[in-house]
Amino acid sequence: MKNVLVLMHDDAGQEARFQAAVDLTRGLEGHLRCVDVAMAPAYMGDYADFGVSAALLADEQAREAENRSRMEPRLKVEDVPYDWIDQTGSIRDCVRAASALADLVVLNRELDGTSYPDMRELVGDAVIKTGKPIVAVPQNGTGFDLYGHAVVAWDGSRAAEAALQASIPLVKHAGTVTILVADEGELRVPAAAAAEYLSRHGMRPEVQIVPVQRNVSDTILEAVAALKAAYLVMGGFGHSRFLEAAFGGVTRRMLAECPVPLVLAH
């Protein structure tokens, strides 16, 4: 895992994405690719509206040019190799295209108090359409602690398997690894098998089974806090036909509230 892609865009989550991406690139001894997207208006309108839409797009491109002039000098003093690409268009299409040779994509979880850009939708599209692991950081995040306590949410599902396997290059750096099971009965693949899998990669994970008092989401959030997790690895996707409903309830809640970075895979 050497190629880290990060979305650069002048919004409330950019600083958190930037800090996490730099930490990950440095820790993985990798290369950082910054894709700065000037977002085209979602609806260009009819011919009469073309001038208004063009003006909005020109303003967005100017803001992102200024964003690059502000952020790139900071990158130059970081101890990471990087390149920067400028894109104009749909943020989903631009991230998807830029991720072609990425090993890891850094985005935000749902931004607090704003739906612009819609990060939950972007994360869903990126996880499903790119096939790459996604690191979704909180808006107020201050970095990514690669060497801290990695917590893996385990429900024995195929999505959990995918997330565990995709996260190995990260988890192997963790100081402590916990496989967290919100006990809801018999699992298709038991947590002991997941622990054995990690042990073959040189890790010594602990399995912690916690009873569900109210619901699974609350149980995971409470465990993340109690364990002082540096980040949370999880799959947990549902099987909806529609992208906007692609996340199961637990994943949706984590994208809205998780206080630490999420590592997601499908």
PDB file of C-alpha atoms in Angstrom:
ATOM      1  CA  MET A   1       0.000   0.000   0.000  1.00  0.00           C
ATOM      2  CA  LYS A   2       2.126   2.836  -1.343  1.00  0.00           C
ATOM      3  CA  ASN A   3      -0.154   5.066  -3.399  1.00  0.00           C
ATOM      4  CA  VAL A   4      -2.403   7.344  -1.337  1.00  0.00           C
ATOM      5  CA  LEU A   5      -5.027   9.519  -3.016  1.00  0.00           C
ATOM      6  CA  VAL A   6      -6.594  12.469  -1.218  1.00  0.00           C
ATOM      7  CA  LEU A   7      -9.387  14.780  -2.286  1.00  0.00           C
ATOM      8  CA  MET A   8      -8.346  18.418  -2.117  1.00  0.00           C
ATOM      9  CA  HIS A   9     -11.249  20.861  -2.220  1.00  0.00           C
ATOM     10  CA  ASP A  10     -11.848  24.058  -0.284  1.00  0.00           C
ATOM     11  CA  ASP A  11     -14.471  22.777   2.128  1.00  0.00           C
ATOM     12  CA  ALA A  12     -14.892  22.164   5.854  1.00  0.00           C
ATOM     13  CA  GLY A  13     -13.244  18.719   5.762  1.00  0.00           C
ATOM     14  CA  GLN A  14     -10.138  19.487   3.724  1.00  0.00           C
ATOM     15  CA  GLU A  15      -7.761  20.104   6.627  1.00  0.00           C
ATOM     16  CA  ALA A  16      -8.645  16.780   8.249  1.00  0.00           C
ATOM     17  CA  ARG A  17      -8.184  14.956   4.927  1.00  0.00           C
ATOM     18  CA  PHE A  18      -4.857  16.670   4.352  1.00  0.00           C
ATOM     19  CA  GLN A  19      -3.460  15.821   7.788  1.00  0.00           C
ATOM     20  CA  ALA A  20      -4.575  12.177   7.606  1.00  0.00           C
ATOM     21  CA  ALA A  21      -3.227  11.716   4.081  1.00  0.00           C
ATOM     22  CA  VAL A  22       0.179  13.142   4.984  1.00  0.00           C
ATOM     23  CA  ASP A  23       0.405  10.920   8.085  1.00  0.00           C
ATOM     24  CA  LEU A  24      -0.545   7.829   6.085  1.00  0.00           C
ATOM     25  CA  THR A  25       1.841   8.570   3.239  1.00  0.00           C
ATOM     26  CA  ARG A  26       4.723   9.190   5.597  1.00  0.00           C
ATOM     27  CA  GLY A  27       4.017   6.110   7.703  1.00  0.00           C
ATOM     28  CA  LEU A  28       3.590   3.848   4.691  1.00  0.00           C
ATOM     29  CA  GLU A  29       6.636   5.366   2.965  1.00  0.00           C
ATOM     30  CA  GLY A  30       4.408   5.971  -0.014  1.00  0.00           C
ATOM     31  CA  HIS A  31       3.471   8.588  -2.580  1.00  0.00           C
ATOM     32  CA  LEU A  32       0.640  11.102  -2.172  1.00  0.00           C
ATOM     33  CA  ARG A  33      -1.550  12.129  -5.083  1.00  0.00           C
ATOM     34  CA  CYS A  34      -3.721  15.196  -4.509  1.00  0.00           C
ATOM     35  CA  VAL A  35      -6.734  15.591  -6.779  1.00  0.00           C
ATOM     36  CA  ASP A  36      -8.175  19.105  -6.548  1.00  0.00           C
ATOM     37  CA  VAL A  37     -11.691  19.150  -7.960  1.00  0.00           C
ATOM     38  CA  ALA A  38     -13.463  22.261  -9.163  1.00  0.00           C
ATOM     39  CA  MET A  39     -17.019  21.026  -8.872  1.00  0.00           C
ATOM     40  CA  ALA A  40     -19.242  21.741 -11.863  1.00  0.00           C
ATOM     41  CA  PRO A  41     -22.788  22.885 -11.017  1.00  0.00           C
ATOM     42  CA  ALA A  42     -24.934  19.810 -10.501  1.00  0.00           C
ATOM     43  CA  TYR A  43     -27.487  21.089 -13.029  1.00  0.00           C
ATOM     44  CA  MET A  44     -26.307  23.264 -15.914  1.00  0.00           C
ATOM     45  CA  GLY A  45     -29.861  24.322 -16.782  1.00  0.00           C
ATOM     46  CA  ASP A  46     -31.228  25.287 -20.189  1.00  0.00           C
ATOM     47  CA  TYR A  47     -29.604  27.629 -22.678  1.00  0.00           C
ATOM     48  CA  ALA A  48     -30.936  30.728 -20.900  1.00  0.00           C
ATOM     49  CA  ASP A  49     -29.126  29.667 -17.728  1.00  0.00           C
ATOM     50  CA  PHE A  50     -25.844  28.875 -19.455  1.00  0.00           C
ATOM     51  CA  GLY A  51     -24.235  32.206 -18.587  1.00  0.00           C
ATOM     52  CA  VAL A  52     -25.118  31.811 -14.907  1.00  0.00           C
ATOM     53  CA  SER A  53     -23.779  28.252 -14.813  1.00  0.00           C
ATOM     54  CA  ALA A  54     -20.580  29.257 -16.588  1.00  0.00           C
ATOM     55  CA  ALA A  55     -20.049  32.070 -14.087  1.00  0.00           C
ATOM     56  CA  LEU A  56     -20.574  29.709 -11.156  1.00  0.00           C
ATOM     57  CA  LEU A  57     -18.073  27.260 -12.628  1.00  0.00           C
ATOM     58  CA  ALA A  58     -15.531  30.052 -13.233  1.00  0.00           C
ATOM     59  CA  ASP A  59     -15.874  31.147  -9.601  1.00  0.00           C
ATOM     60  CA  GLU A  60     -15.356  27.549  -8.433  1.00  0.00           C
ATOM     61  CA  GLN A  61     -12.255  27.147 -10.599  1.00  0.00           C
ATOM     62  CA  ALA A  62     -10.839  30.399  -9.226  1.00  0.00           C
ATOM     63  CA  ARG A  63     -11.452  29.254  -5.640  1.00  0.00           C
ATOM     64  CA  GLU A  64      -9.685  25.958  -6.287  1.00  0.00           C
ATOM     65  CA  ALA A  65      -6.746  27.690  -7.974  1.00  0.00           C
ATOM     66  CA  GLU A  66      -6.408  29.791  -4.826  1.00  0.00           C
ATOM     67  CA  ASN A  67      -6.802  26.637  -2.729  1.00  0.00           C
ATOM     68  CA  ARG A  68      -3.869  25.039  -4.538  1.00  0.00           C
ATOM     69  CA  SER A  69      -1.713  28.139  -4.080  1.00  0.00           C
ATOM     70  CA  ARG A  70      -2.459  27.967  -0.340  1.00  0.00           C
ATOM     71  CA  MET A  71      -2.105  24.223   0.237  1.00  0.00           C
ATOM     72  CA  GLU A  72       0.714  23.170  -2.072  1.00  0.00           C
ATOM     73  CA  PRO A  73       3.432  25.184  -0.256  1.00  0.00           C
ATOM     74  CA  ARG A  74       2.477  23.266   2.896  1.00  0.00           C
ATOM     75  CA  LEU A  75       2.971  19.993   1.063  1.00  0.00           C
ATOM     76  CA  LYS A  76       6.404  21.023  -0.108  1.00  0.00           C
ATOM     77  CA  VAL A  77       7.686  21.196   3.470  1.00  0.00           C
ATOM     78  CA  GLU A  78       6.246  17.789   4.406  1.00  0.00           C
ATOM     79  CA  ASP A  79       8.504  14.766   4.175  1.00  0.00           C
ATOM     80  CA  VAL A  80       6.423  13.028   1.516  1.00  0.00           C
ATOM     81  CA  PRO A  81       6.686  12.702  -2.264  1.00  0.00           C
ATOM     82  CA  TYR A  82       3.558  13.970  -3.986  1.00  0.00           C
ATOM     83  CA  ASP A  83       1.953  15.116  -7.201  1.00  0.00           C
ATOM     84  CA  TRP A  84      -1.058  17.356  -7.737  1.00  0.00           C
ATOM     85  CA  ILE A  85      -3.707  17.135 -10.419  1.00  0.00           C
ATOM     86  CA  ASP A  86      -6.464  19.645 -11.125  1.00  0.00           C
ATOM     87  CA  GLN A  87      -9.840  18.383 -12.310  1.00  0.00           C
ATOM     88  CA  THR A  88     -13.151  19.996 -13.206  1.00  0.00           C
ATOM     89  CA  GLY A  89     -16.446  18.143 -13.160  1.00  0.00           C
ATOM     90  CA  SER A  90     -18.452  15.813 -10.949  1.00  0.00           C
ATOM     91  CA  ILE A  91     -16.599  15.162  -7.714  1.00  0.00           C
ATOM     92  CA  ARG A  92     -17.600  11.488  -7.845  1.00  0.00           C
ATOM     93  CA  ASP A  93     -16.339  11.032 -11.411  1.00  0.00           C
ATOM     94  CA  CYS A  94     -13.086  12.871 -10.712  1.00  0.00           C
ATOM     95  CA  VAL A  95     -12.294  10.870  -7.568  1.00  0.00           C
ATOM     96  CA  ARG A  96     -13.224   7.629  -9.294  1.00  0.00           C
ATOM     97  CA  ALA A  97     -10.960   8.380 -12.269  1.00  0.00           C
ATOM     98  CA  ALA A  98      -8.047   9.521 -10.109  1.00  0.00           C
ATOM     99  CA  SER A  99      -8.241   6.373  -7.984  1.00  0.00           C
ATOM    100  CA  ALA A 100      -7.332   4.065 -10.882  1.00  0.00           C
ATOM    101  CA  LEU A 101      -3.854   3.245  -9.528  1.00  0.00           C
ATOM    102  CA  ALA A 102      -4.421   4.275  -5.909  1.00  0.00           C
ATOM    103  CA  ASP A 103      -4.076   1.794  -3.061  1.00  0.00           C
ATOM    104  CA  LEU A 104      -6.014   3.930  -0.568  1.00  0.00           C
ATOM    105  CA  VAL A 105      -8.366   6.913  -0.872  1.00  0.00           C
ATOM    106  CA  VAL A 106      -8.741   9.565   1.848  1.00  0.00           C
ATOM    107  CA  LEU A 107     -12.106  11.301   2.128  1.00  0.00           C
ATOM    108  CA  ASN A 108     -14.312  12.540   4.966  1.00  0.00           C
ATOM    109  CA  ARG A 109     -17.139  10.783   6.663  1.00  0.00           C
ATOM    110  CA  GLU A 110     -20.313  12.858   6.636  1.00  0.00           C
ATOM    111  CA  LEU A 111     -19.453  16.520   7.205  1.00  0.00           C
ATOM    112  CA  ASP A 112     -21.001  18.094  10.288  1.00  0.00           C
ATOM    113  CA  GLY A 113     -23.729  20.630   9.576  1.00  0.00           C
ATOM    114  CA  THR A 114     -23.359  20.731   5.788  1.00  0.00           C
ATOM    115  CA  SER A 115     -24.171  18.550   2.794  1.00  0.00           C
ATOM    116  CA  TYR A 116     -21.745  20.307   0.422  1.00  0.00           C
ATOM    117  CA  PRO A 117     -20.011  18.347  -0.809  1.00  0.00           C
ATOM    118  CA  ASP A 118     -22.066  15.284   0.091  1.00  0.00           C
ATOM    119  CA  MET A 119     -19.314  13.162   1.603  1.00  0.00           C
ATOM    120  CA  ARG A 120     -21.508  10.227   2.587  1.00  0.00           C
ATOM    121  CA  GLU A 121     -22.636   9.881  -1.019  1.00  0.00           C
ATOM    122  CA  LEU A 122     -19.047  10.274  -2.210  1.00  0.00           C
ATOM    123  CA  VAL A 123     -17.761   7.616   0.188  1.00  0.00           C
ATOM    124  CA  GLY A 124     -20.506   5.232  -0.916  1.00  0.00           C
ATOM    125  CA  ASP A 125     -19.695   5.748  -4.573  1.00  0.00           C
ATOM    126  CA  ALA A 126     -15.943   5.396  -4.001  1.00  0.00           C
ATOM    127  CA  VAL A 127     -16.211   2.212  -1.942  1.00  0.00           C
ATOM    128  CA  ILE A 128     -18.547   0.503  -4.372  1.00  0.00           C
ATOM    129  CA  LYS A 129     -17.261   1.788  -7.716  1.00  0.00           C
ATOM    130  CA  THR A 130     -13.485   1.906  -7.138  1.00  0.00           C
ATOM    131  CA  GLY A 131     -13.020  -1.270  -5.096  1.00  0.00           C
ATOM    132  CA  LYS A 132     -10.346   0.533  -3.061  1.00  0.00           C
ATOM    133  CA  PRO A 133     -10.247   0.849   0.736  1.00  0.00           C
ATOM    134  CA  ILE A 134     -11.472   4.245   1.852  1.00  0.00           C
ATOM    135  CA  VAL A 135     -10.259   6.160   4.892  1.00  0.00           C
ATOM    136  CA  ALA A 136     -13.130   8.441   5.944  1.00  0.00           C
ATOM    137  CA  VAL A 137     -12.017  10.951   8.572  1.00  0.00           C
ATOM    138  CA  PRO A 138     -14.097  13.202  10.834  1.00  0.00           C
ATOM    139  CA  GLN A 139     -14.325  16.845   9.873  1.00  0.00           C
ATOM    140  CA  ASN A 140     -12.408  17.856  13.008  1.00  0.00           C
ATOM    141  CA  GLY A 141      -9.767  15.123  12.696  1.00  0.00           C
ATOM    142  CA  THR A 142      -6.135  16.027  13.314  1.00  0.00           C
ATOM    143  CA  GLY A 143      -4.375  13.180  11.532  1.00  0.00           C
ATOM    144  CA  PHE A 144      -4.149   9.402  11.309  1.00  0.00           C
ATOM    145  CA  ASP A 145      -2.342   7.506  14.079  1.00  0.00           C
ATOM    146  CA  LEU A 146      -0.959   4.553  12.139  1.00  0.00           C
ATOM    147  CA  TYR A 147       0.735   3.187  15.260  1.00  0.00           C
ATOM    148  CA  GLY A 148      -2.184   3.477  17.665  1.00  0.00           C
ATOM    149  CA  HIS A 149      -4.954   1.062  18.640  1.00  0.00           C
ATOM    150  CA  ALA A 150      -6.676  -0.461  15.600  1.00  0.00           C
ATOM    151  CA  VAL A 151     -10.194  -1.738  16.251  1.00  0.00           C
ATOM    152  CA  VAL A 152     -11.788  -4.098  13.735  1.00  0.00           C
ATOM    153  CA  ALA A 153     -15.577  -4.349  13.879  1.00  0.00           C
ATOM    154  CA  TRP A 154     -16.373  -7.985  13.108  1.00  0.00           C
ATOM    155  CA  ASP A 155     -19.730  -9.502  12.220  1.00  0.00           C
ATOM    156  CA  GLY A 156     -18.486 -12.453  10.178  1.00  0.00           C
ATOM    157  CA  SER A 157     -19.882 -11.053   6.918  1.00  0.00           C
ATOM    158  CA  ARG A 158     -18.193 -10.948   3.531  1.00  0.00           C
ATOM    159  CA  ALA A 159     -17.978  -7.162   3.826  1.00  0.00           C
ATOM    160  CA  ALA A 160     -16.138  -7.560   7.147  1.00  0.00           C
ATOM    161  CA  GLU A 161     -13.753 -10.017   5.481  1.00  0.00           C
ATOM    162  CA  ALA A 162     -13.083  -7.544   2.665  1.00  0.00           C
ATOM    163  CA  ALA A 163     -12.415  -4.708   5.100  1.00  0.00           C
ATOM    164  CA  LEU A 164     -10.099  -6.832   7.237  1.00  0.00           C
ATOM    165  CA  GLN A 165      -8.075  -8.049   4.272  1.00  0.00           C
ATOM    166  CA  ALA A 166      -7.863  -4.604   2.667  1.00  0.00           C
ATOM    167  CA  SER A 167      -6.667  -3.031   5.914  1.00  0.00           C
ATOM    168  CA  ILE A 168      -3.752  -5.422   6.563  1.00  0.00           C
ATOM    169  CA  PRO A 169      -1.095  -2.939   5.326  1.00  0.00           C
ATOM    170  CA  LEU A 170      -2.403  -0.442   7.903  1.00  0.00           C
ATOM    171  CA  VAL A 171      -3.210  -2.767  10.788  1.00  0.00           C
ATOM    172  CA  LYS A 172       0.234  -4.384  10.740  1.00  0.00           C
ATOM    173  CA  HIS A 173       1.671  -1.060  11.973  1.00  0.00           C
ATOM    174  CA  ALA A 174      -0.757  -0.789  14.907  1.00  0.00           C
ATOM    175  CA  GLY A 175       0.542  -0.992  18.441  1.00  0.00           C
ATOM    176  CA  THR A 176      -2.560  -2.920  19.534  1.00  0.00           C
ATOM    177  CA  VAL A 177      -5.273  -4.665  17.529  1.00  0.00           C
ATOM    178  CA  THR A 178      -8.717  -5.566  18.863  1.00  0.00           C
ATOM    179  CA  ILE A 179     -11.342  -7.547  16.992  1.00  0.00           C
ATOM    180  CA  LEU A 180     -14.623  -6.187  18.291  1.00  0.00           C
ATOM    181  CA  VAL A 181     -17.751  -8.341  18.164  1.00  0.00           C
ATOM    182  CA  ALA A 182     -21.128  -6.929  19.124  1.00  0.00           C
ATOM    183  CA  ASP A 183     -22.556 -10.256  20.215  1.00  0.00           C
ATOM    184  CA  GLU A 184     -25.708 -11.029  18.259  1.00  0.00           C
ATOM    185  CA  GLY A 185     -25.437 -14.787  18.121  1.00  0.00           C
ATOM    186  CA  GLU A 186     -23.672 -17.213  15.814  1.00  0.00           C
ATOM    187  CA  LEU A 187     -21.443 -15.683  13.120  1.00  0.00           C
ATOM    188  CA  ARG A 188     -20.816 -17.076   9.645  1.00  0.00           C
ATOM    189  CA  VAL A 189     -17.062 -16.690  10.252  1.00  0.00           C
ATOM    190  CA  PRO A 190     -16.165 -16.557  13.965  1.00  0.00           C
ATOM    191  CA  ALA A 191     -13.931 -13.870  15.409  1.00  0.00           C
ATOM    192  CA  ALA A 192     -11.367 -16.515  16.375  1.00  0.00           C
ATOM    193  CA  ALA A 193     -10.852 -17.265  12.678  1.00  0.00           C
ATOM    194  CA  ALA A 194     -10.292 -13.563  11.966  1.00  0.00           C
ATOM    195  CA  ALA A 195      -7.774 -13.407  14.814  1.00  0.00           C
ATOM    196  CA  GLU A 196      -5.954 -16.448  13.451  1.00  0.00           C
ATOM    197  CA  TYR A 197      -5.852 -14.821  10.021  1.00  0.00           C
ATOM    198  CA  LEU A 198      -4.231 -11.701  11.462  1.00  0.00           C
ATOM    199  CA  SER A 199      -1.757 -13.788  13.450  1.00  0.00           C
ATOM    200  CA  ARG A 200      -0.442 -15.224  10.190  1.00  0.00           C
ATOM    201  CA  HIS A 201       0.392 -11.661   9.192  1.00  0.00           C
ATOM    202  CA  GLY A 202       2.480 -11.221  12.325  1.00  0.00           C
ATOM    203  CA  MET A 203      -0.151  -9.587  14.542  1.00  0.00           C
ATOM    204  CA  ARG A 204      -1.444 -10.628  17.956  1.00  0.00           C
ATOM    205  CA  PRO A 205      -5.013  -9.365  18.082  1.00  0.00           C
ATOM    206  CA  GLU A 206      -7.314  -9.609  21.059  1.00  0.00           C
ATOM    207  CA  VAL A 207     -10.954 -10.572  20.606  1.00  0.00           C
ATOM    208  CA  GLN A 208     -13.463  -8.585  22.617  1.00  0.00           C
ATOM    209  CA  ILE A 209     -17.097  -9.654  22.603  1.00  0.00           C
ATOM    210  CA  VAL A 210     -19.471  -7.040  23.973  1.00  0.00           C
ATOM    211  CA  PRO A 211     -23.185  -7.518  24.621  1.00  0.00           C
ATOM    212  CA  VAL A 212     -25.606  -5.278  22.760  1.00  0.00           C
ATOM    213  CA  GLN A 213     -27.471  -3.218  25.331  1.00  0.00           C
ATOM    214  CA  ARG A 214     -29.484  -0.871  23.097  1.00  0.00           C
ATOM    215  CA  ASN A 215     -28.337  -1.333  19.509  1.00  0.00           C
ATOM    216  CA  VAL A 216     -25.187  -2.327  17.608  1.00  0.00           C
ATOM    217  CA  SER A 217     -24.289   1.248  16.638  1.00  0.00           C
ATOM    218  CA  ASP A 218     -24.297   2.481  20.248  1.00  0.00           C
ATOM    219  CA  THR A 219     -22.308  -0.571  21.317  1.00  0.00           C
ATOM    220  CA  ILE A 220     -19.587   0.066  18.734  1.00  0.00           C
ATOM    221  CA  LEU A 221     -19.366   3.784  19.483  1.00  0.00           C
ATOM    222  CA  GLU A 222     -19.062   3.102  23.209  1.00  0.00           C
ATOM    223  CA  ALA A 223     -16.372   0.478  22.601  1.00  0.00           C
ATOM    224  CA  VAL A 224     -14.402   2.819  20.312  1.00  0.00           C
ATOM    225  CA  ALA A 225     -14.334   5.373  23.123  1.00  0.00           C
ATOM    226  CA  ALA A 226     -13.523   2.849  25.870  1.00  0.00           C
ATOM    227  CA  LEU A 227     -10.709   1.241  23.865  1.00  0.00           C
ATOM    228  CA  LYS A 228      -9.267   4.620  22.859  1.00  0.00           C
ATOM    229  CA  ALA A 229      -9.252   3.460  19.264  1.00  0.00           C
ATOM    230  CA  ALA A 230      -7.024   5.271  16.775  1.00  0.00           C
ATOM    231  CA  TYR A 231      -9.261   4.115  13.931  1.00  0.00           C
ATOM    232  CA  LEU A 232     -12.066   1.670  13.171  1.00  0.00           C
ATOM    233  CA  VAL A 233     -12.028  -0.923  10.392  1.00  0.00           C
ATOM    234  CA  MET A 234     -15.420  -2.087   9.196  1.00  0.00           C
ATOM    235  CA  GLY A 235     -17.458  -3.376   6.279  1.00  0.00           C
ATOM    236  CA  GLY A 236     -21.115  -3.725   7.190  1.00  0.00           C
ATOM    237  CA  PHE A 237     -22.765  -2.807   3.910  1.00  0.00           C
ATOM    238  CA  GLY A 238     -26.309  -3.750   3.056  1.00  0.00           C
ATOM    239  CA  HIS A 239     -27.536  -5.060  -0.284  1.00  0.00           C
ATOM    240  CA  SER A 240     -29.778  -2.241  -1.520  1.00  0.00           C
ATOM    241  CA  ARG A 241     -30.209  -1.831  -5.260  1.00  0.00           C
ATOM    242  CA  PHE A 242     -29.812   1.923  -4.870  1.00  0.00           C
ATOM    243  CA  LEU A 243     -26.504   3.603  -4.098  1.00  0.00           C
ATOM    244  CA  GLU A 244     -28.048   6.145  -1.736  1.00  0.00           C
ATOM    245  CA  ALA A 245     -29.265   3.255   0.429  1.00  0.00           C
ATOM    246  CA  ALA A 246     -26.141   1.136   0.005  1.00  0.00           C
ATOM    247  CA  PHE A 247     -25.012   1.423   3.587  1.00  0.00           C
ATOM    248  CA  GLY A 248     -26.552  -0.648   6.319  1.00  0.00           C
ATOM    249  CA  GLY A 249     -27.773   1.134   9.420  1.00  0.00           C
ATOM    250  CA  VAL A 250     -24.590   0.579  11.432  1.00  0.00           C
ATOM    251  CA  THR A 251     -22.297   1.892   8.701  1.00  0.00           C
ATOM    252  CA  ARG A 252     -24.601   4.858   8.133  1.00  0.00           C
ATOM    253  CA  ARG A 253     -24.425   5.711  11.840  1.00  0.00           C
ATOM    254  CA  MET A 254     -20.632   5.412  11.894  1.00  0.00           C
ATOM    255  CA  LEU A 255     -20.384   7.749   8.897  1.00  0.00           C
ATOM    256  CA  ALA A 256     -22.500  10.265  10.772  1.00  0.00           C
ATOM    257  CA  GLU A 257     -20.930  10.043  14.235  1.00  0.00           C
ATOM    258  CA  CYS A 258     -17.712   8.023  14.484  1.00  0.00           C
ATOM    259  CA  PRO A 259     -15.122  10.183  16.311  1.00  0.00           C
ATOM    260  CA  VAL A 260     -12.119   8.390  14.770  1.00  0.00           C
ATOM    261  CA  PRO A 261     -11.192   7.607  11.148  1.00  0.00           C
ATOM    262  CA  LEU A 262     -13.087   4.795   9.459  1.00  0.00           C
ATOM    263  CA  VAL A 263     -11.377   2.307   7.152  1.00  0.00           C
ATOM    264  CA  LEU A 264     -14.059   0.954   4.828  1.00  0.00           C
ATOM    265  CA  ALA A 265     -13.989  -1.657   2.063  1.00  0.00           C
ATOM    266  CA  HIS A 266     -16.557  -3.554   0.051  1.00  0.00           C
TER     267      HIS A 266
END
